[in-house]
Amino acid sequence: MKPWLFALSAVILCVLLLTAYTVKTTQNKCYFDDVDYASVLQWNGVLYGGDTDSDLSGLSKGKAIGKITYSKTEHRCPRKKMQDGDATNLKTGTQLYEVNGYEPSARIWAGDQLYEAYSNPAARTLNDLLDAVGKIQTVRFISGNDGSELMDFTPEANAIFIREFPKLEYIPQEELSKQTKSWVGNLYWMEIEMKDGSTRRIAYNTMFPSFHSAYATPELAELIEQQRKLIYAR
């Protein structure tokens, strides 16, 4: 598996399971084996995953909103359930900031690293999760092997996607996973590019027409299939 695809899958898995480590207990002493945490933090009930692939030059920091108060990597026996202010591998004391132009429930800075929301119990639509209305520039297909660009949606299809995607009903990833037999099925890898130049990689399941946190409408599912076919028609 390619590094970027592994990183994305690791974040998704971490959100689904809320933990990605093995803890052993013997004679009242805890220790763990070669922990490789996905980069996750929790703030105001929202779980965020670290974005390591985007061009962040078009983004800027807003006001300070808090600090990391607990890091799993700093504890021999880390607690399993994450709480507000917890992170998997950020150092305790890392300053958190708003991202100018975005709701903090969608994106925050942790030091100089961007974190994007992957789970929000208060969300009702994907826009509640992503704060994407009016901010998406382009959607495209990318390679599942190396993340390279395959094809942008046509202007007409792009406009429909930009309009309809944020409206989709938000479903927590763990719930959608249960409904789709652990989200089995063929995946299309896609990338959403924002007007500020930052990007977000998403996966689309063809067996259960859905993204990780929402089912696609029939219109959107048909649109994606039509656009996919254009890759091979060129």
PDB file of C-alpha atoms in Angstrom, residues 26-213:
ATOM      1  CA  THR A  26       0.883  -8.260  33.350  1.00  0.00           C
ATOM      2  CA  GLN A  27       1.386  -8.021  37.094  1.00  0.00           C
ATOM      3  CA  ASN A  28      -0.256  -4.583  37.139  1.00  0.00           C
ATOM      4  CA  LYS A  29       2.238  -3.234  34.590  1.00  0.00           C
ATOM      5  CA  CYS A  30       1.164  -2.025  31.144  1.00  0.00           C
ATOM      6  CA  TYR A  31       3.268  -1.954  28.048  1.00  0.00           C
ATOM      7  CA  PHE A  32       2.534  -1.834  24.343  1.00  0.00           C
ATOM      8  CA  ASP A  33       4.085  -3.277  21.208  1.00  0.00           C
ATOM      9  CA  ASP A  34       5.474  -0.984  18.491  1.00  0.00           C
ATOM     10  CA  VAL A  35       2.595   1.491  18.540  1.00  0.00           C
ATOM     11  CA  ASP A  36       2.140   3.345  15.254  1.00  0.00           C
ATOM     12  CA  TYR A  37      -0.683   5.791  15.909  1.00  0.00           C
ATOM     13  CA  ALA A  38      -2.691   7.463  13.196  1.00  0.00           C
ATOM     14  CA  SER A  39      -2.461  11.208  13.836  1.00  0.00           C
ATOM     15  CA  VAL A  40      -5.751  12.026  15.564  1.00  0.00           C
ATOM     16  CA  LEU A  41      -6.945  14.575  18.119  1.00  0.00           C
ATOM     17  CA  GLN A  42     -10.253  15.361  19.806  1.00  0.00           C
ATOM     18  CA  TRP A  43     -11.641  18.828  20.513  1.00  0.00           C
ATOM     19  CA  ASN A  44     -15.189  19.819  21.518  1.00  0.00           C
ATOM     20  CA  GLY A  45     -16.372  16.284  20.847  1.00  0.00           C
ATOM     21  CA  VAL A  46     -15.023  16.272  17.269  1.00  0.00           C
ATOM     22  CA  LEU A  47     -12.370  13.821  16.082  1.00  0.00           C
ATOM     23  CA  TYR A  48      -9.828  15.211  13.619  1.00  0.00           C
ATOM     24  CA  GLY A  49      -7.241  13.508  11.442  1.00  0.00           C
ATOM     25  CA  GLY A  50      -3.963  15.089  10.430  1.00  0.00           C
ATOM     26  CA  ASP A  51      -3.648  16.252   6.809  1.00  0.00           C
ATOM     27  CA  THR A  52      -0.141  15.572   5.517  1.00  0.00           C
ATOM     28  CA  ASP A  53      -0.787  15.865   1.768  1.00  0.00           C
ATOM     29  CA  SER A  54      -2.409  19.259   1.185  1.00  0.00           C
ATOM     30  CA  ASP A  55      -0.847  22.453  -0.061  1.00  0.00           C
ATOM     31  CA  LEU A  56      -1.384  24.619   3.020  1.00  0.00           C
ATOM     32  CA  SER A  57       0.100  27.822   1.618  1.00  0.00           C
ATOM     33  CA  GLY A  58      -3.367  29.309   1.057  1.00  0.00           C
ATOM     34  CA  LEU A  59      -4.448  28.757   4.663  1.00  0.00           C
ATOM     35  CA  SER A  60      -3.692  30.864   7.713  1.00  0.00           C
ATOM     36  CA  LYS A  61      -4.096  30.617  11.457  1.00  0.00           C
ATOM     37  CA  GLY A  62      -6.849  32.353  13.379  1.00  0.00           C
ATOM     38  CA  LYS A  63      -7.198  32.818  17.107  1.00  0.00           C
ATOM     39  CA  ALA A  64      -5.834  30.337  19.635  1.00  0.00           C
ATOM     40  CA  ILE A  65      -8.557  28.043  20.998  1.00  0.00           C
ATOM     41  CA  GLY A  66      -6.736  25.703  23.371  1.00  0.00           C
ATOM     42  CA  LYS A  67      -3.921  23.209  23.830  1.00  0.00           C
ATOM     43  CA  ILE A  68      -3.330  19.483  23.749  1.00  0.00           C
ATOM     44  CA  THR A  69      -3.510  18.306  27.344  1.00  0.00           C
ATOM     45  CA  TYR A  70      -2.935  14.571  26.933  1.00  0.00           C
ATOM     46  CA  SER A  71      -0.905  12.549  24.438  1.00  0.00           C
ATOM     47  CA  LYS A  72      -1.107   8.768  24.163  1.00  0.00           C
ATOM     48  CA  THR A  73       2.542   8.489  23.135  1.00  0.00           C
ATOM     49  CA  GLU A  74       3.585  10.095  26.412  1.00  0.00           C
ATOM     50  CA  HIS A  75       1.960   7.393  28.553  1.00  0.00           C
ATOM     51  CA  ARG A  76       3.012   3.837  29.164  1.00  0.00           C
ATOM     52  CA  CYS A  77      -0.628   2.878  29.768  1.00  0.00           C
ATOM     53  CA  PRO A  78      -2.644   5.376  27.681  1.00  0.00           C
ATOM     54  CA  ARG A  79      -6.365   5.526  28.247  1.00  0.00           C
ATOM     55  CA  LYS A  80      -8.450   3.950  25.531  1.00  0.00           C
ATOM     56  CA  LYS A  81     -11.318   6.447  25.131  1.00  0.00           C
ATOM     57  CA  MET A  82     -10.256   9.832  23.846  1.00  0.00           C
ATOM     58  CA  GLN A  83     -11.364  13.023  25.587  1.00  0.00           C
ATOM     59  CA  ASP A  84     -11.323  16.682  24.552  1.00  0.00           C
ATOM     60  CA  GLY A  85      -7.724  17.867  24.404  1.00  0.00           C
ATOM     61  CA  ASP A  86      -6.385  14.352  23.746  1.00  0.00           C
ATOM     62  CA  ALA A  87      -4.116  13.473  20.831  1.00  0.00           C
ATOM     63  CA  THR A  88      -2.473  10.283  19.715  1.00  0.00           C
ATOM     64  CA  ASN A  89       1.004  11.594  18.957  1.00  0.00           C
ATOM     65  CA  LEU A  90       1.069  15.386  19.346  1.00  0.00           C
ATOM     66  CA  LYS A  91       3.072  16.664  22.290  1.00  0.00           C
ATOM     67  CA  THR A  92       1.255  17.895  25.369  1.00  0.00           C
ATOM     68  CA  GLY A  93       1.062  21.685  25.189  1.00  0.00           C
ATOM     69  CA  THR A  94       0.727  21.851  21.389  1.00  0.00           C
ATOM     70  CA  GLN A  95      -1.288  25.001  20.680  1.00  0.00           C
ATOM     71  CA  LEU A  96      -4.564  24.719  18.767  1.00  0.00           C
ATOM     72  CA  TYR A  97      -5.815  27.490  16.467  1.00  0.00           C
ATOM     73  CA  GLU A  98      -8.782  28.221  14.269  1.00  0.00           C
ATOM     74  CA  VAL A  99      -8.262  28.045  10.491  1.00  0.00           C
ATOM     75  CA  ASN A 100      -9.235  31.380   8.988  1.00  0.00           C
ATOM     76  CA  GLY A 101     -12.271  30.958   6.755  1.00  0.00           C
ATOM     77  CA  TYR A 102     -13.416  27.645   8.283  1.00  0.00           C
ATOM     78  CA  GLU A 103     -15.530  26.627  11.227  1.00  0.00           C
ATOM     79  CA  PRO A 104     -13.322  25.098  13.949  1.00  0.00           C
ATOM     80  CA  SER A 105     -15.650  22.087  13.921  1.00  0.00           C
ATOM     81  CA  ALA A 106     -14.315  21.327  10.408  1.00  0.00           C
ATOM     82  CA  ARG A 107     -10.646  22.299  10.524  1.00  0.00           C
ATOM     83  CA  ILE A 108      -8.138  23.370  13.136  1.00  0.00           C
ATOM     84  CA  TRP A 109      -4.400  23.937  13.308  1.00  0.00           C
ATOM     85  CA  ALA A 110      -2.337  21.978  15.821  1.00  0.00           C
ATOM     86  CA  GLY A 111       0.927  23.851  15.800  1.00  0.00           C
ATOM     87  CA  ASP A 112       1.726  24.052  12.086  1.00  0.00           C
ATOM     88  CA  GLN A 113      -0.197  20.919  11.113  1.00  0.00           C
ATOM     89  CA  LEU A 114      -3.704  20.984   9.671  1.00  0.00           C
ATOM     90  CA  TYR A 115      -6.317  18.660  11.194  1.00  0.00           C
ATOM     91  CA  GLU A 116      -9.642  17.929   9.479  1.00  0.00           C
ATOM     92  CA  ALA A 117     -12.837  16.618  11.080  1.00  0.00           C
ATOM     93  CA  TYR A 118     -13.705  12.973  10.504  1.00  0.00           C
ATOM     94  CA  SER A 119     -16.341  12.445  13.178  1.00  0.00           C
ATOM     95  CA  ASN A 120     -18.729  14.987  14.657  1.00  0.00           C
ATOM     96  CA  PRO A 121     -21.704  13.835  16.771  1.00  0.00           C
ATOM     97  CA  ALA A 122     -23.435  17.198  16.226  1.00  0.00           C
ATOM     98  CA  ALA A 123     -23.246  17.043  12.405  1.00  0.00           C
ATOM     99  CA  ARG A 124     -26.397  16.478  10.366  1.00  0.00           C
ATOM    100  CA  THR A 125     -24.982  17.006   6.855  1.00  0.00           C
ATOM    101  CA  LEU A 126     -21.557  16.657   5.298  1.00  0.00           C
ATOM    102  CA  ASN A 127     -21.325  20.428   5.314  1.00  0.00           C
ATOM    103  CA  ASP A 128     -21.663  20.376   9.096  1.00  0.00           C
ATOM    104  CA  LEU A 129     -18.635  18.093   9.095  1.00  0.00           C
ATOM    105  CA  LEU A 130     -16.563  19.748   6.369  1.00  0.00           C
ATOM    106  CA  ASP A 131     -17.749  23.380   6.093  1.00  0.00           C
ATOM    107  CA  ALA A 132     -17.497  23.009   2.318  1.00  0.00           C
ATOM    108  CA  VAL A 133     -20.346  25.132   0.916  1.00  0.00           C
ATOM    109  CA  GLY A 134     -18.923  27.810  -1.348  1.00  0.00           C
ATOM    110  CA  LYS A 135     -15.380  26.560  -0.813  1.00  0.00           C
ATOM    111  CA  ILE A 136     -14.972  23.663  -3.299  1.00  0.00           C
ATOM    112  CA  GLN A 137     -13.172  24.456  -6.552  1.00  0.00           C
ATOM    113  CA  THR A 138     -12.764  21.075  -8.250  1.00  0.00           C
ATOM    114  CA  VAL A 139     -13.374  17.369  -7.735  1.00  0.00           C
ATOM    115  CA  ARG A 140     -11.303  14.735  -9.523  1.00  0.00           C
ATOM    116  CA  PHE A 141     -10.493  11.043  -9.647  1.00  0.00           C
ATOM    117  CA  ILE A 142      -7.052  10.028  -8.407  1.00  0.00           C
ATOM    118  CA  SER A 143      -5.077   6.815  -8.579  1.00  0.00           C
ATOM    119  CA  GLY A 144      -5.463   4.360  -5.725  1.00  0.00           C
ATOM    120  CA  ASN A 145      -1.874   3.286  -6.337  1.00  0.00           C
ATOM    121  CA  ASP A 146       0.069   6.512  -6.030  1.00  0.00           C
ATOM    122  CA  GLY A 147      -2.462   9.337  -5.580  1.00  0.00           C
ATOM    123  CA  SER A 148      -1.716  10.845  -8.987  1.00  0.00           C
ATOM    124  CA  GLU A 149      -4.456  12.777 -10.759  1.00  0.00           C
ATOM    125  CA  LEU A 150      -6.523  10.820 -13.289  1.00  0.00           C
ATOM    126  CA  MET A 151      -9.231  13.231 -14.428  1.00  0.00           C
ATOM    127  CA  ASP A 152     -11.136  16.298 -13.245  1.00  0.00           C
ATOM    128  CA  PHE A 153     -14.913  16.175 -13.458  1.00  0.00           C
ATOM    129  CA  THR A 154     -16.333  18.036 -16.449  1.00  0.00           C
ATOM    130  CA  PRO A 155     -17.465  21.603 -15.643  1.00  0.00           C
ATOM    131  CA  GLU A 156     -21.138  20.589 -15.656  1.00  0.00           C
ATOM    132  CA  ALA A 157     -20.586  17.525 -13.440  1.00  0.00           C
ATOM    133  CA  ASN A 158     -18.289  19.514 -11.184  1.00  0.00           C
ATOM    134  CA  ALA A 159     -21.020  22.103 -10.581  1.00  0.00           C
ATOM    135  CA  ILE A 160     -23.533  19.409  -9.649  1.00  0.00           C
ATOM    136  CA  PHE A 161     -21.106  17.674  -7.289  1.00  0.00           C
ATOM    137  CA  ILE A 162     -20.178  20.950  -5.603  1.00  0.00           C
ATOM    138  CA  ARG A 163     -23.866  21.709  -5.060  1.00  0.00           C
ATOM    139  CA  GLU A 164     -25.041  18.283  -3.906  1.00  0.00           C
ATOM    140  CA  PHE A 165     -22.126  16.777  -1.970  1.00  0.00           C
ATOM    141  CA  PRO A 166     -22.314  19.110   1.071  1.00  0.00           C
ATOM    142  CA  LYS A 167     -26.079  18.455   1.347  1.00  0.00           C
ATOM    143  CA  LEU A 168     -25.691  14.708   1.937  1.00  0.00           C
ATOM    144  CA  GLU A 169     -26.926  13.397   5.271  1.00  0.00           C
ATOM    145  CA  TYR A 170     -24.049  12.786   7.656  1.00  0.00           C
ATOM    146  CA  ILE A 171     -23.803   9.264   9.056  1.00  0.00           C
ATOM    147  CA  PRO A 172     -21.122   8.406  11.650  1.00  0.00           C
ATOM    148  CA  GLN A 173     -18.499   6.167  10.090  1.00  0.00           C
ATOM    149  CA  GLU A 174     -18.973   3.385  12.612  1.00  0.00           C
ATOM    150  CA  GLU A 175     -22.727   3.330  11.879  1.00  0.00           C
ATOM    151  CA  LEU A 176     -22.271   3.353   8.097  1.00  0.00           C
ATOM    152  CA  SER A 177     -19.723   0.572   8.463  1.00  0.00           C
ATOM    153  CA  LYS A 178     -22.291  -1.598  10.251  1.00  0.00           C
ATOM    154  CA  GLN A 179     -24.887  -0.938   7.565  1.00  0.00           C
ATOM    155  CA  THR A 180     -22.512  -1.828   4.722  1.00  0.00           C
ATOM    156  CA  LYS A 181     -20.840  -4.976   6.131  1.00  0.00           C
ATOM    157  CA  SER A 182     -17.691  -3.075   7.058  1.00  0.00           C
ATOM    158  CA  TRP A 183     -17.909  -1.055   3.843  1.00  0.00           C
ATOM    159  CA  VAL A 184     -16.974  -3.921   1.552  1.00  0.00           C
ATOM    160  CA  GLY A 185     -16.889  -3.149  -2.160  1.00  0.00           C
ATOM    161  CA  ASN A 186     -14.838  -1.604  -4.925  1.00  0.00           C
ATOM    162  CA  LEU A 187     -13.539   1.886  -4.157  1.00  0.00           C
ATOM    163  CA  TYR A 188     -12.985   4.936  -6.305  1.00  0.00           C
ATOM    164  CA  TRP A 189     -10.436   7.357  -4.879  1.00  0.00           C
ATOM    165  CA  MET A 190     -11.230  11.019  -5.341  1.00  0.00           C
ATOM    166  CA  GLU A 191      -9.819  14.387  -4.356  1.00  0.00           C
ATOM    167  CA  ILE A 192     -11.692  17.553  -3.501  1.00  0.00           C
ATOM    168  CA  GLU A 193      -9.706  20.724  -4.134  1.00  0.00           C
ATOM    169  CA  MET A 194     -10.802  23.816  -2.247  1.00  0.00           C
ATOM    170  CA  LYS A 195     -10.589  27.370  -3.563  1.00  0.00           C
ATOM    171  CA  ASP A 196      -7.712  28.032  -1.159  1.00  0.00           C
ATOM    172  CA  GLY A 197      -5.659  25.269  -2.819  1.00  0.00           C
ATOM    173  CA  SER A 198      -5.928  22.726  -0.006  1.00  0.00           C
ATOM    174  CA  THR A 199      -7.245  19.270  -0.830  1.00  0.00           C
ATOM    175  CA  ARG A 200      -9.095  16.446   0.856  1.00  0.00           C
ATOM    176  CA  ARG A 201      -8.949  12.859  -0.365  1.00  0.00           C
ATOM    177  CA  ILE A 202     -12.130  10.820  -0.133  1.00  0.00           C
ATOM    178  CA  ALA A 203     -13.191   7.313  -1.115  1.00  0.00           C
ATOM    179  CA  TYR A 204     -16.414   6.277  -2.845  1.00  0.00           C
ATOM    180  CA  ASN A 205     -17.855   2.762  -2.493  1.00  0.00           C
ATOM    181  CA  THR A 206     -19.527   1.384  -5.629  1.00  0.00           C
ATOM    182  CA  MET A 207     -21.271  -1.581  -3.972  1.00  0.00           C
ATOM    183  CA  PHE A 208     -22.979   0.614  -1.388  1.00  0.00           C
ATOM    184  CA  PRO A 209     -22.972   3.986  -3.190  1.00  0.00           C
ATOM    185  CA  SER A 210     -21.486   5.993  -0.358  1.00  0.00           C
ATOM    186  CA  PHE A 211     -18.630   8.024   0.991  1.00  0.00           C
ATOM    187  CA  HIS A 212     -17.208   7.241   4.419  1.00  0.00           C
ATOM    188  CA  SER A 213     -19.780   9.390   6.202  1.00  0.00           C
TER     189      SER A 213
END
